[in-house]
Coordinates of C-alpha atoms and ligand atoms in Angstrom, one line a residue:
M20 CA 70.4 90.3 93.5
T21 CA 70.0 91.6 96.9
T22 CA 73.1 91.0 99.2
I23 CA 74.6 92.6 102.5
Y24 CA 78.4 92.1 102.8
S25 CA 79.4 92.5 106.3
A26 CA 83.0 93.1 107.5
R27 CA 85.1 94.1 110.8
W28 CA 85.6 97.1 108.1
V29 CA 83.5 99.3 105.8
V30 CA 85.7 102.3 104.5
P31 CA 83.8 103.9 102.2
V32 CA 86.9 106.7 101.3
S33 CA 83.6 108.8 100.7
A34 CA 82.7 109.0 104.5
A35 CA 84.7 107.9 107.9
P36 CA 85.6 104.1 108.3
I37 CA 82.6 102.1 110.1
E38 CA 83.8 99.1 112.8
N39 CA 81.7 96.5 112.1
G40 CA 80.2 97.3 108.7
A41 CA 77.9 96.4 106.2
V42 CA 77.4 97.8 102.8
A43 CA 73.6 96.4 101.0
V44 CA 73.3 95.6 97.4
D45 CA 70.4 95.9 95.5
G46 CA 71.3 95.1 91.7
Q47 CA 73.9 97.2 90.5
R48 CA 73.4 99.6 93.0
I49 CA 74.6 99.9 96.7
A50 CA 70.8 100.3 98.7
G51 CA 72.6 101.3 102.0
V52 CA 75.7 101.4 104.2
G53 CA 76.3 101.7 107.6
P54 CA 76.7 99.4 110.9
R55 CA 76.1 95.8 110.3
A56 CA 73.0 95.8 112.9
E57 CA 71.3 98.5 111.7
I58 CA 71.7 97.8 107.7
V59 CA 70.6 94.2 108.7
E60 CA 67.9 95.2 110.0
Q61 CA 66.8 97.6 107.6
F62 CA 67.3 95.3 104.5
S63 CA 65.8 92.3 106.3
G64 CA 65.2 90.2 103.3
F65 CA 68.6 90.3 102.0
K66 CA 70.8 87.8 102.1
V67 CA 74.0 88.1 104.6
E68 CA 77.6 87.6 103.7
S69 CA 80.1 87.8 106.5
L70 CA 83.5 88.1 105.6
G71 CA 85.0 88.6 108.9
D72 CA 88.3 90.1 109.3
A73 CA 88.4 92.0 106.3
I74 CA 88.3 95.8 104.6
I75 CA 85.2 96.3 102.5
I76 CA 86.5 99.4 100.3
P77 CA 84.6 100.7 97.0
G78 CA 86.2 98.8 93.6
L79 CA 89.9 100.5 92.5
V80 CA 90.4 102.2 89.2
N81 CA 93.2 101.6 86.8
L82 CA 93.2 104.6 84.6
H83 CA 96.0 103.5 82.3
T84 CA 96.6 100.0 81.4
H85 CA 97.7 98.3 78.3
L86 CA 96.3 94.4 78.9
E87 CA 96.9 93.0 75.5
L88 CA 100.6 93.4 76.6
T89 CA 100.3 91.1 79.8
A90 CA 102.3 88.5 77.4
M91 CA 104.9 90.9 77.8
R92 CA 105.5 90.7 81.5
S93 CA 109.1 90.7 82.3
Y94 CA 110.2 90.4 78.3
L95 CA 111.5 93.8 77.7
E96 CA 114.1 93.8 80.8
K97 CA 117.3 94.3 78.8
E98 CA 115.4 97.2 76.5
E99 CA 114.5 99.3 79.4
T100 CA 117.5 101.8 79.5
D101 CA 116.2 102.8 75.6
F102 CA 112.6 103.8 75.6
F103 CA 113.0 103.9 71.4
A104 CA 114.6 100.1 71.3
W105 CA 112.3 99.2 74.1
L106 CA 109.2 100.7 72.1
R107 CA 110.4 98.8 68.7
K108 CA 110.9 95.6 70.5
L109 CA 107.3 95.3 71.9
T110 CA 106.0 96.7 68.3
I111 CA 107.5 94.0 66.6
A112 CA 106.5 91.3 69.2
R113 CA 102.8 92.7 69.5
H114 CA 102.2 92.9 65.3
E115 CA 104.4 90.0 64.2
L116 CA 104.8 87.6 66.6
M117 CA 101.2 88.0 68.5
T118 CA 97.9 86.3 66.9
P119 CA 94.9 87.9 67.3
D120 CA 93.8 85.1 69.7
D121 CA 97.0 85.6 71.6
V122 CA 96.3 89.4 71.7
R123 CA 92.8 88.6 73.4
V124 CA 94.2 85.9 75.9
S125 CA 96.8 87.9 76.8
A126 CA 94.2 91.1 77.4
T127 CA 92.3 88.8 79.3
W128 CA 95.1 87.1 81.4
G129 CA 95.7 90.7 82.2
A130 CA 91.9 91.3 83.0
C131 CA 92.0 88.1 85.5
E132 CA 95.2 89.8 87.3
A133 CA 93.1 93.0 87.5
V134 CA 90.0 92.0 89.3
R135 CA 92.4 89.7 91.3
A136 CA 93.2 92.9 92.8
G137 CA 90.6 94.5 93.4
I138 CA 90.2 96.4 90.4
T139 CA 86.8 97.0 89.3
C140 CA 87.3 99.7 86.6
V141 CA 90.2 100.6 83.5
G142 CA 91.0 102.7 81.2
D143 CA 93.0 100.3 78.7
A144 CA 94.6 101.9 75.9
S145 CA 94.5 99.1 73.1
D146 CA 95.7 98.2 69.9
S147 CA 93.4 95.8 69.4
G148 CA 90.5 97.4 70.7
M149 CA 87.9 94.7 70.1
M150 CA 90.0 92.0 72.0
S151 CA 89.9 94.2 75.0
M152 CA 85.9 94.5 74.6
M153 CA 86.0 90.8 74.7
A154 CA 88.4 90.3 77.4
L155 CA 86.9 93.1 79.8
R156 CA 83.0 91.4 79.1
D157 CA 84.5 87.7 79.5
V158 CA 85.7 88.7 83.1
G159 CA 83.2 91.0 84.2
L160 CA 85.4 94.2 84.2
R161 CA 83.9 97.8 84.1
G162 CA 85.6 100.1 81.7
V163 CA 86.5 102.2 78.5
V164 CA 88.2 100.9 75.7
Y165 CA 90.3 103.7 74.0
Q166 CA 91.3 102.6 70.6
E167 CA 95.0 103.2 69.9
S168 CA 95.8 105.5 66.6
F169 CA 99.3 105.9 65.1
G170 CA 100.9 107.9 62.7
P171 CA 103.8 110.3 62.3
D172 CA 103.6 110.9 58.5
A173 CA 100.6 114.4 58.3
R174 CA 100.7 113.0 54.4
L175 CA 98.8 110.1 56.1
A176 CA 96.6 112.0 58.2
R177 CA 93.7 111.8 57.2
E178 CA 93.6 108.3 56.2
N179 CA 94.9 107.0 59.4
F180 CA 92.0 108.9 61.3
E181 CA 89.2 107.3 59.2
K182 CA 90.5 103.9 59.9
L183 CA 90.4 104.9 63.8
V184 CA 86.6 106.2 63.5
A185 CA 85.9 102.7 61.5
K186 CA 87.9 101.0 64.6
V187 CA 85.6 102.9 66.8
K188 CA 82.2 102.2 65.5
Q189 CA 82.5 98.2 65.4
L190 CA 83.7 99.0 69.3
R191 CA 80.4 101.1 69.7
T192 CA 78.0 97.5 68.7
V193 CA 79.6 95.7 71.7
E194 CA 79.3 99.0 74.5
S195 CA 77.3 97.9 77.1
E196 CA 76.2 99.2 80.8
L197 CA 79.9 98.5 81.4
L198 CA 82.0 99.1 78.6
R199 CA 82.4 101.9 76.3
A200 CA 84.7 103.0 73.6
G201 CA 87.1 105.7 73.4
V202 CA 89.9 106.7 71.2
S203 CA 93.9 107.0 71.6
P204 CA 95.8 109.0 69.6
H205 CA 99.2 107.1 71.0
A206 CA 101.4 109.7 72.0
P207 CA 102.5 113.4 70.7
Y208 CA 106.1 111.9 69.1
T209 CA 104.1 109.0 67.2
V210 CA 100.6 110.9 65.9
C211 CA 101.5 114.2 63.7
G212 CA 99.5 117.5 64.7
P213 CA 96.9 117.0 61.6
Q214 CA 95.7 113.7 63.1
L215 CA 95.6 114.7 66.9
E216 CA 93.7 118.0 65.4
L217 CA 91.3 115.2 63.5
I218 CA 91.1 112.9 66.7
A219 CA 90.3 115.6 68.9
E220 CA 87.2 117.1 66.7
F221 CA 85.9 113.8 66.6
A222 CA 86.1 113.2 70.1
Q223 CA 84.4 116.3 70.6
S224 CA 81.7 115.8 68.2
D225 CA 80.9 112.5 68.8
G226 CA 81.4 112.7 72.6
V227 CA 84.0 110.1 72.9
P228 CA 86.5 109.9 75.4
L229 CA 90.1 110.4 74.7
M230 CA 93.5 109.2 76.1
M231 CA 96.9 109.8 75.2
H232 CA 100.5 109.7 76.8
A233 CA 101.8 112.7 77.6
A234 CA 105.1 114.4 78.8
E235 CA 106.3 111.1 79.4
S236 CA 109.9 111.0 78.8
A237 CA 113.0 113.6 78.4
A238 CA 112.9 112.0 74.7
E239 CA 109.4 113.3 74.5
D240 CA 110.5 116.5 75.9
Q241 CA 113.3 117.2 73.1
F242 CA 111.3 115.8 70.4
V243 CA 108.5 118.3 71.0
R244 CA 110.3 121.0 72.1
E245 CA 113.7 121.1 69.8
G246 CA 112.5 118.6 67.3
C247 CA 116.0 116.9 68.0
G248 CA 116.9 113.5 70.1
A249 CA 116.0 109.5 69.2
F250 CA 112.1 110.2 68.2
A251 CA 113.5 112.7 66.0
E252 CA 116.0 110.9 64.3
G253 CA 113.5 108.0 64.3
L254 CA 111.4 109.9 61.9
A255 CA 114.2 111.7 59.9
R256 CA 115.2 107.7 58.9
R257 CA 111.8 107.4 57.3
A258 CA 111.7 110.5 55.6
I259 CA 109.3 112.2 57.8
E260 CA 108.8 115.9 58.2
W261 CA 108.7 117.2 61.6
K262 CA 108.4 120.7 63.0
A263 CA 108.5 121.0 66.5
P264 CA 106.1 123.4 68.0
G265 CA 109.1 124.5 70.8
V266 CA 106.6 124.4 73.4
S267 CA 105.9 121.7 76.3
T268 CA 104.0 118.6 75.6
I269 CA 101.0 120.3 77.5
Q270 CA 101.0 123.7 75.5
Y271 CA 101.2 121.7 72.3
L272 CA 98.7 119.5 72.9
Q273 CA 96.0 122.8 73.8
Q274 CA 97.2 124.0 70.9
V275 CA 95.8 121.3 68.7
G276 CA 92.7 120.8 70.3
V277 CA 93.5 117.6 72.7
L278 CA 92.8 119.5 76.0
D279 CA 89.4 120.9 74.8
V280 CA 87.9 117.4 75.1
K281 CA 89.1 116.8 78.7
P282 CA 91.4 114.1 78.1
L283 CA 92.9 111.8 80.1
L284 CA 96.3 112.3 80.1
A285 CA 98.9 109.1 81.0
H286 CA 102.4 110.2 82.7
C287 CA 102.4 114.2 83.1
I288 CA 106.1 113.8 84.6
R289 CA 107.3 116.8 82.8
V290 CA 105.2 119.3 83.6
D291 CA 105.9 123.2 85.0
D292 CA 103.1 125.1 87.3
R293 CA 102.0 126.7 84.1
D294 CA 101.1 123.1 82.9
I295 CA 99.3 122.2 85.7
E296 CA 97.2 125.4 85.7
K297 CA 96.6 124.7 82.2
L298 CA 95.4 121.1 82.8
R299 CA 93.1 122.6 85.8
E300 CA 91.5 124.8 83.9
T301 CA 90.6 122.6 81.2
E302 CA 89.4 119.7 83.4
S303 CA 91.7 117.4 81.9
K304 CA 92.4 114.4 83.9
V305 CA 96.0 112.7 85.1
A306 CA 96.9 108.8 85.0
H307 CA 99.6 109.0 87.5
C308 CA 101.9 105.9 87.0
P309 CA 104.6 106.0 89.1
K310 CA 105.9 102.4 89.2
S311 CA 106.3 102.9 85.3
N312 CA 107.9 105.9 85.2
A313 CA 110.7 104.5 88.1
K314 CA 111.1 101.5 86.4
L315 CA 112.1 102.9 82.7
G316 CA 113.7 105.6 84.4
H317 CA 111.3 108.5 83.4
G318 CA 111.4 110.1 86.3
R319 CA 108.4 111.1 89.0
A320 CA 105.5 113.4 88.1
P321 CA 104.9 116.2 90.5
F322 CA 101.9 113.9 92.4
A323 CA 101.7 115.9 95.9
R324 CA 101.5 119.3 93.3
F325 CA 98.7 117.7 91.3
L326 CA 96.6 117.2 94.8
E327 CA 96.9 120.7 96.0
S328 CA 95.9 121.9 92.2
G329 CA 92.8 119.8 92.4
I330 CA 93.3 118.6 89.3
A331 CA 91.4 115.3 88.6
V332 CA 94.2 112.2 89.2
G333 CA 93.8 108.5 89.5
F334 CA 96.6 105.6 89.5
G335 CA 97.3 103.9 86.2
S336 CA 99.8 100.8 86.1
D337 CA 100.4 101.0 82.6
S338 CA 101.3 97.8 81.0
V339 CA 103.0 94.9 82.9
A340 CA 105.6 95.4 80.4
S341 CA 107.1 97.9 82.0
N342 CA 105.5 97.7 85.9
N343 CA 105.3 94.3 86.0
T344 CA 102.3 93.9 87.8
C345 CA 98.6 95.8 87.7
D346 CA 98.3 96.2 91.5
V347 CA 96.7 99.6 92.6
L348 CA 97.2 99.5 96.1
E349 CA 100.9 98.8 95.4
E350 CA 100.7 102.0 93.0
A351 CA 98.8 103.6 95.9
R352 CA 101.7 102.9 98.2
F353 CA 104.4 103.6 96.1
A354 CA 102.9 107.0 94.7
T355 CA 103.0 108.1 98.9
L356 CA 106.3 107.1 99.2
M357 CA 107.8 108.4 96.1
A358 CA 106.0 111.7 96.6
R359 CA 107.0 111.8 100.6
A360 CA 110.8 111.3 99.4
G361 CA 110.6 114.7 97.4
G362 CA 109.4 116.4 100.5
G363 CA 105.4 116.6 99.7
L364 CA 103.4 115.4 102.2
V365 CA 100.4 113.0 100.9
P366 CA 98.2 111.3 103.5
G367 CA 97.1 108.2 103.4
A368 CA 93.2 108.6 103.0
D369 CA 94.2 110.9 99.8
A370 CA 95.6 108.5 97.8
L371 CA 93.2 105.8 98.8
R372 CA 90.9 108.4 97.0
V373 CA 93.1 108.8 94.4
A374 CA 92.7 104.4 94.1
T375 CA 89.5 104.8 93.6
F376 CA 89.3 107.5 91.8
G377 CA 87.1 109.9 93.6
R378 CA 84.5 106.9 94.2
G379 CA 82.9 106.2 97.4
L380 CA 80.5 104.1 99.0
S381 CA 76.8 105.2 99.5
E382 CA 73.7 104.8 98.6
G383 CA 72.7 105.0 95.6
A384 CA 76.3 104.5 94.2
L385 CA 77.5 101.5 91.7
A386 CA 77.7 98.6 93.7
D387 CA 81.7 98.0 92.5
L388 CA 83.6 96.7 95.7
A389 CA 86.7 95.2 96.9
V390 CA 87.3 93.3 100.0
V391 CA 91.0 93.2 101.4
S392 CA 91.5 90.1 103.6
L393 CA 93.3 91.6 107.2
T394 CA 94.9 87.9 108.0
G395 CA 97.8 88.4 106.7
V396 CA 100.9 88.8 109.0
H397 CA 102.1 91.7 107.1
Q398 CA 99.3 93.5 108.2
L399 CA 98.7 93.1 112.0
P400 CA 98.6 94.4 114.3
S401 CA 96.1 97.4 112.4
Y402 CA 95.6 100.4 114.3
D403 CA 93.9 102.0 111.7
P404 CA 92.4 100.9 108.3
V405 CA 93.3 103.8 106.2
A406 CA 96.9 102.9 107.2
T407 CA 96.8 99.0 107.0
L408 CA 95.3 99.4 103.3
I409 CA 98.1 101.6 101.9
F410 CA 100.9 100.9 103.5
A411 CA 100.9 97.4 104.4
S412 CA 98.3 95.7 102.0
S413 CA 98.2 95.1 98.1
G414 CA 96.4 93.4 95.6
R415 CA 97.3 90.2 96.6
D416 CA 95.4 90.4 99.7
M417 CA 92.1 90.6 98.0
I418 CA 89.5 87.7 98.5
L419 CA 86.2 89.1 96.7
T420 CA 85.6 91.9 93.8
V421 CA 82.4 92.8 93.0
V422 CA 81.4 94.7 90.1
A423 CA 78.3 96.0 89.4
G424 CA 76.1 93.9 92.0
R425 CA 78.1 90.8 90.5
E426 CA 80.9 89.0 92.1
V427 CA 84.0 88.4 89.6
Y428 CA 86.6 87.1 91.9
R429 CA 86.3 85.0 94.8
D430 CA 88.5 83.7 97.1
G431 CA 91.0 82.5 94.6
R432 CA 89.2 81.9 91.7
V433 CA 87.9 84.7 89.0
L434 CA 84.5 83.3 88.3
D435 CA 83.6 83.7 84.8
V436 CA 86.2 82.4 82.4
D437 CA 89.1 79.4 82.4
E438 CA 92.2 80.5 84.2
E439 CA 93.5 77.2 83.9
R440 CA 93.4 77.1 79.8
L441 CA 94.2 80.9 80.0
R442 CA 97.5 80.0 82.0
A443 CA 98.3 77.0 79.3
R444 CA 97.9 79.4 76.9
I445 CA 100.0 82.5 78.0
I446 CA 102.6 80.2 78.6
E447 CA 102.7 78.8 75.2
I448 CA 102.4 82.1 73.9
S449 CA 105.8 83.3 76.2
E450 CA 107.5 80.3 74.3
K451 CA 107.0 81.5 70.9
L452 CA 107.9 85.0 71.9
Q453 CA 110.8 84.0 73.2
Ligands
ZN26 ZN1 100.7 103.5 78.4

């Protein structure tokens, strides 16, 4: 497929905005980016798609999702003030009420929401990794599915680890140019130290990407530093032993080898300057999830400090059980406003760079594009395309999403799946959960 997409603006992120710009796509890659007249002349055999009053940007990246939990949007509102109760209700619904097909439908509905919001790549933490892989494949998304692992009891560390390895082996059989399998030890309070060590060694030896939740809540901080609080009490009730390392979560993750594998860490709210320096030194990546963090009352991660320190940071929506939408542009706006409210000066252009996780539109780059309509009442007038993107637009303004040169969402329709069937099924699942 060879196509030229042209629009009033092209914002390559890696270069200055181009008015009346165009992007030429040849197969899975970008063949050229520039002023429309030049691109049309240079690629004369290509089909030309004129998108009109719109902005073409690189596809947005959602670094931290749990697509399988999409059926739990607005399901846990009453439990939000008690993170322990929140996690428990979620776990019961997930394991006792949802069938494997429910989980797949839930993940697919979430993948539809993602491409509708211009997201072309996700980092999805999943307990049912295979269902998430199928969901991403069916909708046409790029991503890494991180198979989750749980296990706070050190006596079961080896057994739990072996189960994880078996699941990852299965996921690898469906890997493709767009999809990769990874591992996700859930969090410091749900996975014991010996299991974290085994998983980190495996990630290192087999070159498997690792994502985990880190430094999210006050309860976690208390658990790791002092060995008390809601999570410690929960383990004590189950007669599971826990010796707190007595350091910050980030230092603890270094002790157990997790920082040796350049992990992707979600949240990182409770981090001091020493922790941030450690993250930078170890080339760890951070999924900044400001809306989920605010909604659950966990606090605000030091986004402006992340940017200053040069850490690789992207946005994550987290699950829609705690957000309640999967919308990276909205996340970017919220992150920028929250950082400024805290005294950090974050320019809109930086937020856009984070929203695309450093990807740009340039010759040879992957042809992952999102196209934002500029015809909304809420967007006009527009004097500066980047300001309009970050401060006046959201995922709901998308008109086209392209992944690896293939259109996956266009003019209100996700092209590869039957959204009406999914809609009926998601309502059915919600009635059951209720
Ligand atoms: Zn999460």
